[in-house]
PDB file of C-alpha atoms in Angstrom:
ATOM      1  CA  GLN K  26     -32.261 102.943-129.773  1.00 43.00           C
ATOM      2  CA  GLU K  27     -33.401 103.466-133.352  1.00 48.00           C
ATOM      3  CA  GLY K  28     -35.507 100.970-135.300  1.00 50.00           C
ATOM      4  CA  ASP K  29     -37.472  97.959-134.165  1.00 54.00           C
ATOM      5  CA  GLY K  30     -34.642  95.495-134.699  1.00 56.00           C
ATOM      6  CA  ILE K  31     -36.427  93.280-137.238  1.00 56.00           C
ATOM      7  CA  SER K  32     -37.622  95.506-140.088  1.00 58.00           C
ATOM      8  CA  GLU K  33     -34.346  95.072-141.996  1.00 56.00           C
ATOM      9  CA  PHE K  34     -34.826  91.292-142.180  1.00 57.00           C
ATOM     10  CA  VAL K  35     -37.178  90.401-145.011  1.00 61.00           C
ATOM     11  CA  THR K  36     -36.186  86.800-145.799  1.00 58.00           C
ATOM     12  CA  SER K  37     -37.485  83.724-143.980  1.00 61.00           C
ATOM     13  CA  VAL K  38     -34.721  81.648-142.405  1.00 53.00           C
ATOM     14  CA  ARG K  39     -36.805  78.479-142.706  1.00 52.00           C
ATOM     15  CA  THR K  40     -37.933  78.794-146.347  1.00 56.00           C
ATOM     16  CA  GLY K  41     -35.533  81.302-147.928  1.00 55.00           C
ATOM     17  CA  ARG K  42     -38.449  83.369-149.294  1.00 54.00           C
ATOM     18  CA  THR K  43     -39.058  87.085-148.963  1.00 59.00           C
ATOM     19  CA  VAL K  44     -42.304  88.360-147.452  1.00 67.00           C
ATOM     20  CA  SER K  45     -43.685  89.151-150.901  1.00 68.00           C
ATOM     21  CA  GLU K  46     -42.762  85.688-152.175  1.00 53.00           C
ATOM     22  CA  ILE K  47     -44.559  84.107-149.218  1.00 60.00           C
ATOM     23  CA  GLU K  48     -47.627  86.264-149.926  1.00 68.00           C
ATOM     24  CA  THR K  49     -47.711  85.133-153.571  1.00 63.00           C
ATOM     25  CA  GLY K  50     -47.323  81.477-152.570  1.00 60.00           C
ATOM     26  CA  GLN K  51     -43.932  80.786-154.131  1.00 56.00           C
ATOM     27  CA  ASP K  52     -42.270  77.486-153.214  1.00 53.00           C
ATOM     28  CA  GLU K  53     -39.614  77.251-150.545  1.00 59.00           C
ATOM     29  CA  LYS K  54     -36.116  78.164-151.726  1.00 62.00           C
ATOM     30  CA  ASN K  55     -34.092  76.549-148.989  1.00 73.00           C
ATOM     31  CA  THR K  56     -32.708  73.167-149.949  1.00 88.00           C
ATOM     32  CA  LYS K  57     -33.411  70.021-147.945  1.00 94.00           C
ATOM     33  CA  ASN K  58     -30.878  67.524-146.716  1.00 97.00           C
ATOM     34  CA  PRO K  59     -30.592  64.511-149.054  1.00 97.00           C
ATOM     35  CA  PHE K  60     -31.175  62.103-146.139  1.00 97.00           C
ATOM     36  CA  ASP K  61     -32.688  62.358-142.662  1.00 94.00           C
ATOM     37  CA  GLU K  62     -30.896  59.441-140.986  1.00 96.00           C
ATOM     38  CA  VAL K  63     -27.466  57.876-141.321  1.00 96.00           C
ATOM     39  CA  GLU K  64     -25.416  54.941-140.108  1.00 96.00           C
ATOM     40  CA  VAL K  65     -22.353  56.423-138.404  1.00 97.00           C
ATOM     41  CA  GLN K  66     -18.824  55.544-139.466  1.00 97.00           C
ATOM     42  CA  LEU K  67     -17.239  53.411-136.728  1.00 95.00           C
ATOM     43  CA  THR K  68     -13.619  52.890-135.696  1.00 96.00           C
ATOM     44  CA  LYS K  69     -11.705  49.658-135.237  1.00 95.00           C
ATOM     45  CA  LEU K  70      -9.591  49.301-132.113  1.00 94.00           C
ATOM     46  CA  THR K  71      -5.914  48.597-132.789  1.00 93.00           C
ATOM     47  CA  ASP K  72      -2.635  48.721-130.906  1.00 89.00           C
ATOM     48  CA  GLN K  73      -0.575  49.391-134.025  1.00 90.00           C
ATOM     49  CA  PHE K  74      -0.111  52.853-135.492  1.00 92.00           C
ATOM     50  CA  PRO K  75      -1.015  52.918-139.193  1.00 93.00           C
ATOM     51  CA  THR K  76       1.727  54.266-141.434  1.00 93.00           C
ATOM     52  CA  GLY K  77       1.732  56.300-144.609  1.00 94.00           C
ATOM     53  CA  GLU K  78       0.956  59.822-145.736  1.00 94.00           C
ATOM     54  CA  ASP K  79      -2.568  58.743-146.664  1.00 96.00           C
ATOM     55  CA  TRP K  80      -3.540  58.636-142.956  1.00 97.00           C
ATOM     56  CA  LEU K  81      -4.869  61.574-140.956  1.00 97.00           C
ATOM     57  CA  PHE K  82      -4.735  61.606-137.156  1.00 97.00           C
ATOM     58  CA  GLU K  83      -7.129  63.368-134.799  1.00 97.00           C
ATOM     59  CA  LEU K  84      -7.643  63.356-131.049  1.00 95.00           C
ATOM     60  CA  LYS K  85     -10.167  60.903-129.639  1.00 94.00           C
ATOM     61  CA  TYR K  86     -12.797  62.650-127.534  1.00 93.00           C
ATOM     62  CA  ASP K  87     -14.832  61.307-124.629  1.00 92.00           C
ATOM     63  CA  GLY K  88     -18.453  62.332-125.158  1.00 95.00           C
ATOM     64  CA  TYR K  89     -21.600  61.518-127.114  1.00 96.00           C
ATOM     65  CA  ARG K  90     -21.354  60.858-130.844  1.00 97.00           C
ATOM     66  CA  ILE K  91     -23.885  63.201-132.431  1.00 98.00           C
ATOM     67  CA  ILE K  92     -25.044  63.612-136.023  1.00 98.00           C
ATOM     68  CA  SER K  93     -26.634  67.033-136.505  1.00 98.00           C
ATOM     69  CA  PHE K  94     -29.217  67.693-139.221  1.00 98.00           C
ATOM     70  CA  VAL K  95     -29.730  71.406-139.916  1.00 97.00           C
ATOM     71  CA  GLU K  96     -32.395  72.796-142.242  1.00 96.00           C
ATOM     72  CA  GLY K  97     -33.245  76.497-141.994  1.00 90.00           C
ATOM     73  CA  ASN K  98     -33.896  77.149-138.305  1.00 89.00           C
ATOM     74  CA  THR K  99     -34.590  73.476-137.536  1.00 94.00           C
ATOM     75  CA  VAL K 100     -31.889  71.360-135.876  1.00 97.00           C
ATOM     76  CA  ARG K 101     -31.975  67.672-134.937  1.00 98.00           C
ATOM     77  CA  LEU K 102     -29.214  66.156-132.810  1.00 98.00           C
ATOM     78  CA  MET K 103     -29.182  62.381-133.195  1.00 98.00           C
ATOM     79  CA  THR K 104     -27.103  59.796-131.332  1.00 97.00           C
ATOM     80  CA  ARG K 105     -25.451  56.869-133.093  1.00 94.00           C
ATOM     81  CA  ASN K 106     -28.360  54.714-131.872  1.00 92.00           C
ATOM     82  CA  GLY K 107     -30.956  56.968-133.469  1.00 94.00           C
ATOM     83  CA  LYS K 108     -32.101  58.806-130.334  1.00 95.00           C
ATOM     84  CA  ASP K 109     -33.042  62.480-130.611  1.00 97.00           C
ATOM     85  CA  TYR K 110     -30.989  64.472-128.064  1.00 97.00           C
ATOM     86  CA  SER K 111     -32.001  67.908-129.360  1.00 96.00           C
ATOM     87  CA  ASP K 112     -33.660  68.814-126.058  1.00 95.00           C
ATOM     88  CA  LYS K 113     -30.765  67.504-123.975  1.00 95.00           C
ATOM     89  CA  PHE K 114     -28.174  69.444-125.962  1.00 96.00           C
ATOM     90  CA  LYS K 115     -30.250  72.459-126.961  1.00 93.00           C
ATOM     91  CA  GLY K 116     -27.421  74.770-125.853  1.00 92.00           C
ATOM     92  CA  VAL K 117     -25.694  74.289-129.231  1.00 96.00           C
ATOM     93  CA  VAL K 118     -28.825  74.515-131.399  1.00 96.00           C
ATOM     94  CA  PRO K 119     -28.655  78.319-131.959  1.00 96.00           C
ATOM     95  CA  SER K 120     -24.961  78.029-132.799  1.00 97.00           C
ATOM     96  CA  LEU K 121     -25.607  75.355-135.428  1.00 97.00           C
ATOM     97  CA  THR K 122     -28.353  77.510-136.954  1.00 96.00           C
ATOM     98  CA  GLU K 123     -25.910  80.411-137.083  1.00 96.00           C
ATOM     99  CA  LEU K 124     -23.164  78.233-138.576  1.00 97.00           C
ATOM    100  CA  ALA K 125     -25.383  76.875-141.354  1.00 96.00           C
ATOM    101  CA  SER K 126     -26.908  80.303-142.150  1.00 93.00           C
ATOM    102  CA  GLY K 127     -29.910  78.703-143.792  1.00 92.00           C
ATOM    103  CA  ARG K 128     -27.916  76.068-145.700  1.00 94.00           C
ATOM    104  CA  ALA K 129     -28.980  72.445-145.405  1.00 97.00           C
ATOM    105  CA  THR K 130     -26.175  70.758-143.484  1.00 98.00           C
ATOM    106  CA  VAL K 131     -25.399  67.352-141.946  1.00 98.00           C
ATOM    107  CA  LEU K 132     -22.461  67.212-139.530  1.00 98.00           C
ATOM    108  CA  ASP K 133     -20.753  64.423-137.579  1.00 98.00           C
ATOM    109  CA  GLY K 134     -19.011  65.085-134.294  1.00 98.00           C
ATOM    110  CA  GLU K 135     -18.700  64.570-130.569  1.00 97.00           C
ATOM    111  CA  MET K 136     -20.709  66.460-127.957  1.00 97.00           C
ATOM    112  CA  VAL K 137     -18.495  67.071-124.926  1.00 96.00           C
ATOM    113  CA  VAL K 138     -17.997  69.079-121.767  1.00 94.00           C
ATOM    114  CA  LEU K 139     -14.453  70.366-121.268  1.00 89.00           C
ATOM    115  CA  ASP K 140     -12.739  70.682-117.891  1.00 85.00           C
ATOM    116  CA  SER K 141     -10.545  73.610-116.843  1.00 81.00           C
ATOM    117  CA  ALA K 142      -7.553  72.037-118.616  1.00 79.00           C
ATOM    118  CA  GLY K 143      -9.452  71.652-121.885  1.00 82.00           C
ATOM    119  CA  LYS K 144      -9.879  67.868-121.580  1.00 87.00           C
ATOM    120  CA  THR K 145     -13.157  66.145-122.324  1.00 90.00           C
ATOM    121  CA  ASP K 146     -14.946  65.043-119.145  1.00 89.00           C
ATOM    122  CA  PHE K 147     -17.576  62.351-119.724  1.00 90.00           C
ATOM    123  CA  GLN K 148     -18.854  62.431-116.142  1.00 90.00           C
ATOM    124  CA  ALA K 149     -19.358  66.191-116.433  1.00 92.00           C
ATOM    125  CA  LEU K 150     -21.298  65.594-119.660  1.00 94.00           C
ATOM    126  CA  GLN K 151     -23.585  63.122-117.905  1.00 92.00           C
ATOM    127  CA  ASN K 152     -24.063  65.646-115.107  1.00 91.00           C
ATOM    128  CA  TYR K 153     -24.929  68.265-117.713  1.00 92.00           C
ATOM    129  CA  ILE K 154     -27.741  66.080-119.038  1.00 91.00           C
ATOM    130  CA  LYS K 155     -29.161  65.850-115.512  1.00 90.00           C
ATOM    131  CA  SER K 156     -28.601  69.528-114.700  1.00 89.00           C
ATOM    132  CA  PRO K 157     -27.053  71.883-117.283  1.00 87.00           C
ATOM    133  CA  LYS K 158     -26.733  74.771-114.848  1.00 83.00           C
ATOM    134  CA  GLY K 159     -23.167  76.013-114.533  1.00 76.00           C
ATOM    135  CA  LYS K 160     -21.800  73.799-117.342  1.00 81.00           C
ATOM    136  CA  ALA K 161     -21.122  74.532-121.006  1.00 88.00           C
ATOM    137  CA  LEU K 162     -21.374  72.211-124.000  1.00 94.00           C
ATOM    138  CA  THR K 163     -18.889  72.035-126.847  1.00 96.00           C
ATOM    139  CA  TYR K 164     -19.638  70.299-130.135  1.00 98.00           C
ATOM    140  CA  ILE K 165     -16.403  69.075-131.743  1.00 97.00           C
ATOM    141  CA  ILE K 166     -17.167  68.517-135.433  1.00 98.00           C
ATOM    142  CA  PHE K 167     -14.966  66.217-137.511  1.00 98.00           C
ATOM    143  CA  ASP K 168     -16.955  65.434-140.661  1.00 98.00           C
ATOM    144  CA  LEU K 169     -19.326  67.050-143.151  1.00 98.00           C
ATOM    145  CA  LEU K 170     -21.806  64.560-144.634  1.00 98.00           C
ATOM    146  CA  ALA K 171     -24.074  66.855-146.654  1.00 98.00           C
ATOM    147  CA  LEU K 172     -24.215  70.515-147.660  1.00 97.00           C
ATOM    148  CA  ASP K 173     -26.697  72.511-149.748  1.00 96.00           C
ATOM    149  CA  GLY K 174     -28.718  69.389-150.481  1.00 96.00           C
ATOM    150  CA  LYS K 175     -25.715  67.422-151.792  1.00 97.00           C
ATOM    151  CA  ASP K 176     -24.676  64.089-150.289  1.00 98.00           C
ATOM    152  CA  LEU K 177     -20.924  64.324-149.637  1.00 98.00           C
ATOM    153  CA  ARG K 178     -20.404  60.871-148.151  1.00 98.00           C
ATOM    154  CA  GLY K 179     -18.937  59.546-151.398  1.00 98.00           C
ATOM    155  CA  LEU K 180     -16.200  62.183-151.465  1.00 98.00           C
ATOM    156  CA  PRO K 181     -12.728  61.470-150.037  1.00 98.00           C
ATOM    157  CA  LEU K 182     -12.437  62.380-146.369  1.00 98.00           C
ATOM    158  CA  ILE K 183      -9.857  65.099-146.994  1.00 98.00           C
ATOM    159  CA  GLU K 184     -12.251  66.876-149.369  1.00 98.00           C
ATOM    160  CA  ARG K 185     -15.064  66.688-146.821  1.00 98.00           C
ATOM    161  CA  LYS K 186     -12.765  68.069-144.134  1.00 98.00           C
ATOM    162  CA  ASN K 187     -11.578  70.913-146.366  1.00 98.00           C
ATOM    163  CA  GLN K 188     -15.185  71.951-146.964  1.00 98.00           C
ATOM    164  CA  LEU K 189     -15.927  71.585-143.255  1.00 98.00           C
ATOM    165  CA  GLU K 190     -12.982  73.769-142.269  1.00 98.00           C
ATOM    166  CA  ALA K 191     -14.132  76.478-144.669  1.00 97.00           C
ATOM    167  CA  LEU K 192     -17.688  76.242-143.338  1.00 97.00           C
ATOM    168  CA  MET K 193     -16.472  76.573-139.744  1.00 97.00           C
ATOM    169  CA  LYS K 194     -14.373  79.681-140.256  1.00 95.00           C
ATOM    170  CA  ASP K 195     -15.524  82.171-137.605  1.00 94.00           C
ATOM    171  CA  ALA K 196     -17.859  79.541-136.084  1.00 96.00           C
ATOM    172  CA  PRO K 197     -19.513  80.228-132.698  1.00 96.00           C
ATOM    173  CA  ASN K 198     -17.265  79.509-129.722  1.00 95.00           C
ATOM    174  CA  ASN K 199     -19.050  76.318-128.670  1.00 96.00           C
ATOM    175  CA  LEU K 200     -18.472  74.704-132.085  1.00 97.00           C
ATOM    176  CA  HIS K 201     -14.938  73.415-132.688  1.00 97.00           C
ATOM    177  CA  TYR K 202     -13.388  72.033-135.873  1.00 98.00           C
ATOM    178  CA  SER K 203     -11.442  68.816-135.201  1.00 97.00           C
ATOM    179  CA  ARG K 204      -7.999  69.459-136.635  1.00 96.00           C
ATOM    180  CA  HIS K 205      -5.741  66.697-137.915  1.00 96.00           C
ATOM    181  CA  VAL K 206      -2.126  65.965-138.760  1.00 96.00           C
ATOM    182  CA  ARG K 207      -0.968  63.883-141.712  1.00 96.00           C
ATOM    183  CA  GLY K 208       0.931  60.662-141.096  1.00 95.00           C
ATOM    184  CA  ASP K 209       4.279  59.490-142.456  1.00 93.00           C
ATOM    185  CA  ASN K 210       5.878  56.231-143.539  1.00 92.00           C
ATOM    186  CA  THR K 211       7.538  55.516-140.174  1.00 91.00           C
ATOM    187  CA  ALA K 212       4.583  55.936-137.760  1.00 91.00           C
ATOM    188  CA  SER K 213       6.584  58.614-135.949  1.00 93.00           C
ATOM    189  CA  VAL K 214       3.875  61.235-136.456  1.00 94.00           C
ATOM    190  CA  ALA K 215       1.168  58.907-135.128  1.00 95.00           C
ATOM    191  CA  GLY K 216       3.398  57.943-132.204  1.00 94.00           C
ATOM    192  CA  ALA K 217       4.082  61.569-131.333  1.00 95.00           C
ATOM    193  CA  CYS K 218       0.362  62.392-131.504  1.00 95.00           C
ATOM    194  CA  PHE K 219      -0.454  59.402-129.319  1.00 95.00           C
ATOM    195  CA  THR K 220       2.163  60.280-126.701  1.00 94.00           C
ATOM    196  CA  ALA K 221       0.981  63.885-126.566  1.00 93.00           C
ATOM    197  CA  ALA K 222      -2.660  62.787-126.251  1.00 93.00           C
ATOM    198  CA  CYS K 223      -1.922  60.380-123.401  1.00 92.00           C
ATOM    199  CA  GLU K 224       0.284  62.857-121.539  1.00 90.00           C
ATOM    200  CA  ALA K 225      -2.537  65.395-121.794  1.00 87.00           C
ATOM    201  CA  GLY K 226      -4.972  62.886-120.282  1.00 87.00           C
ATOM    202  CA  MET K 227      -6.962  62.422-123.508  1.00 89.00           C
ATOM    203  CA  GLU K 228      -8.640  59.190-124.632  1.00 91.00           C
ATOM    204  CA  GLY K 229      -6.200  58.468-127.452  1.00 95.00           C
ATOM    205  CA  ILE K 230      -6.076  59.138-131.187  1.00 96.00           C
ATOM    206  CA  VAL K 231      -8.114  58.209-134.243  1.00 97.00           C
ATOM    207  CA  GLY K 232      -6.498  57.452-137.597  1.00 97.00           C
ATOM    208  CA  LYS K 233      -8.512  57.959-140.779  1.00 98.00           C
ATOM    209  CA  LYS K 234      -7.626  57.218-144.398  1.00 97.00           C
ATOM    210  CA  SER K 235      -7.580  60.546-146.197  1.00 97.00           C
ATOM    211  CA  ASP K 236      -9.213  59.132-149.318  1.00 97.00           C
ATOM    212  CA  SER K 237     -11.900  57.086-147.522  1.00 97.00           C
ATOM    213  CA  VAL K 238     -15.598  57.522-148.187  1.00 98.00           C
ATOM    214  CA  TYR K 239     -18.145  57.657-145.373  1.00 98.00           C
ATOM    215  CA  SER K 240     -19.460  54.089-145.600  1.00 96.00           C
ATOM    216  CA  GLY K 241     -21.295  54.002-142.274  1.00 95.00           C
ATOM    217  CA  THR K 242     -19.586  50.754-141.263  1.00 93.00           C
ATOM    218  CA  ARG K 243     -16.595  49.555-139.233  1.00 93.00           C
ATOM    219  CA  SER K 244     -14.537  49.040-142.365  1.00 92.00           C
ATOM    220  CA  GLY K 245     -11.065  49.700-140.997  1.00 93.00           C
ATOM    221  CA  ASP K 246     -10.800  53.050-142.784  1.00 96.00           C
ATOM    222  CA  TRP K 247     -11.047  54.602-139.319  1.00 97.00           C
ATOM    223  CA  VAL K 248      -9.014  53.098-136.450  1.00 97.00           C
ATOM    224  CA  LYS K 249      -8.478  54.125-132.842  1.00 96.00           C
ATOM    225  CA  VAL K 250      -5.544  53.685-130.486  1.00 95.00           C
ATOM    226  CA  LYS K 251      -6.545  54.185-126.857  1.00 93.00           C
ATOM    227  CA  CYS K 252      -4.360  55.352-124.024  1.00 91.00           C
ATOM    228  CA  GLU K 253      -4.091  52.582-121.448  1.00 81.00           C
ATOM    229  CA  ARG K 254      -3.686  53.834-117.919  1.00 64.00           C
ATOM    230  CA  ARG K 255      -2.001  51.016-115.990  1.00 63.00           C
ATOM    231  CA  GLN K 256      -0.676  50.645-112.468  1.00 66.00           C
ATOM    232  CA  GLU K 257       1.219  47.810-110.782  1.00 74.00           C
ATOM    233  CA  PHE K 258      -0.258  46.569-107.487  1.00 81.00           C
ATOM    234  CA  VAL K 259       0.970  44.173-104.827  1.00 87.00           C
ATOM    235  CA  ILE K 260      -1.406  41.457-103.613  1.00 88.00           C
ATOM    236  CA  GLY K 261      -1.130  41.567 -99.826  1.00 90.00           C
ATOM    237  CA  GLY K 262      -3.754  38.955 -99.036  1.00 92.00           C
ATOM    238  CA  TYR K 263      -7.049  37.418-100.014  1.00 88.00           C
ATOM    239  CA  ILE K 264     -10.038  35.594 -98.511  1.00 90.00           C
ATOM    240  CA  ARG K 265     -11.629  32.651-100.236  1.00 87.00           C
ATOM    241  CA  THR K 266     -15.371  32.659-100.669  1.00 84.00           C
ATOM    242  CA  ASP K 267     -17.507  30.528 -98.369  1.00 82.00           C
ATOM    243  CA  LYS K 268     -20.043  29.964-101.123  1.00 79.00           C
ATOM    244  CA  LYS K 269     -20.444  26.684-102.944  1.00 72.00           C
ATOM    245  CA  THR K 270     -18.777  28.137-106.006  1.00 73.00           C
ATOM    246  CA  SER K 271     -15.003  28.492-105.819  1.00 76.00           C
ATOM    247  CA  GLY K 272     -13.318  31.879-105.926  1.00 82.00           C
ATOM    248  CA  ILE K 273     -12.165  34.867-103.880  1.00 85.00           C
ATOM    249  CA  SER K 274     -14.506  37.015-101.837  1.00 83.00           C
ATOM    250  CA  SER K 275     -12.056  39.839-101.082  1.00 87.00           C
ATOM    251  CA  LEU K 276      -8.603  40.961-102.099  1.00 88.00           C
ATOM    252  CA  LEU K 277      -6.105  43.217-100.319  1.00 89.00           C
ATOM    253  CA  LEU K 278      -4.044  45.321-102.718  1.00 87.00           C
ATOM    254  CA  GLY K 279      -1.139  47.655-102.107  1.00 89.00           C
ATOM    255  CA  VAL K 280       0.582  50.199-104.296  1.00 79.00           C
ATOM    256  CA  TYR K 281       4.003  51.822-104.094  1.00 72.00           C
TER     257      TYR K 281
END
């Protein structure tokens, strides 16, 4: 093998400076993120599909909501409650560094573990946190909050997603762009997406206004419709409690 493998790289990933620029004490070139914490955008639960072409629909995933802050070769993975899960989910850290390529980036997405059918498996994700051996993480990214030091939260969602899709072209395999479909005036598109999601065993769908800003609140610009898995049972018998409080201590159920 020829070469030492590193001599061709003369620019610092962390600071963006060449070796000579570091020696002469020049300032860092890499931009910083415009903020280092954020209130996540939340969804409102509804049982009605929103209508109109100004709505975008995505799958709802079952995992951990993670905001990733990338600067140079430094990555922080923060939960919606402000906990740093970088060590727990360090399997995606190199991929995020590769994706950003030295650009300051803030991403919003869901950290998941997929089963053999491609469905998100929350129990498998919890098992991964306890013991990552034999399991693989996937970070499904659905929003771009900052890029190259610019705060993008005030841009319409569709513009943020367009920039995100371009950024994620040829992304590492464990980083997935969350695709969407545009709604219509009859709710048929949302209904079809919902039916497909439920039949595939997914959590449901999320509807987002295409022109909405990232307000970091539960404003109604993002809504979720969850698949309800129901089953009819027959009550075959019950035993009343012998405690002082009234109620039932046990129940016998049957199912066809």
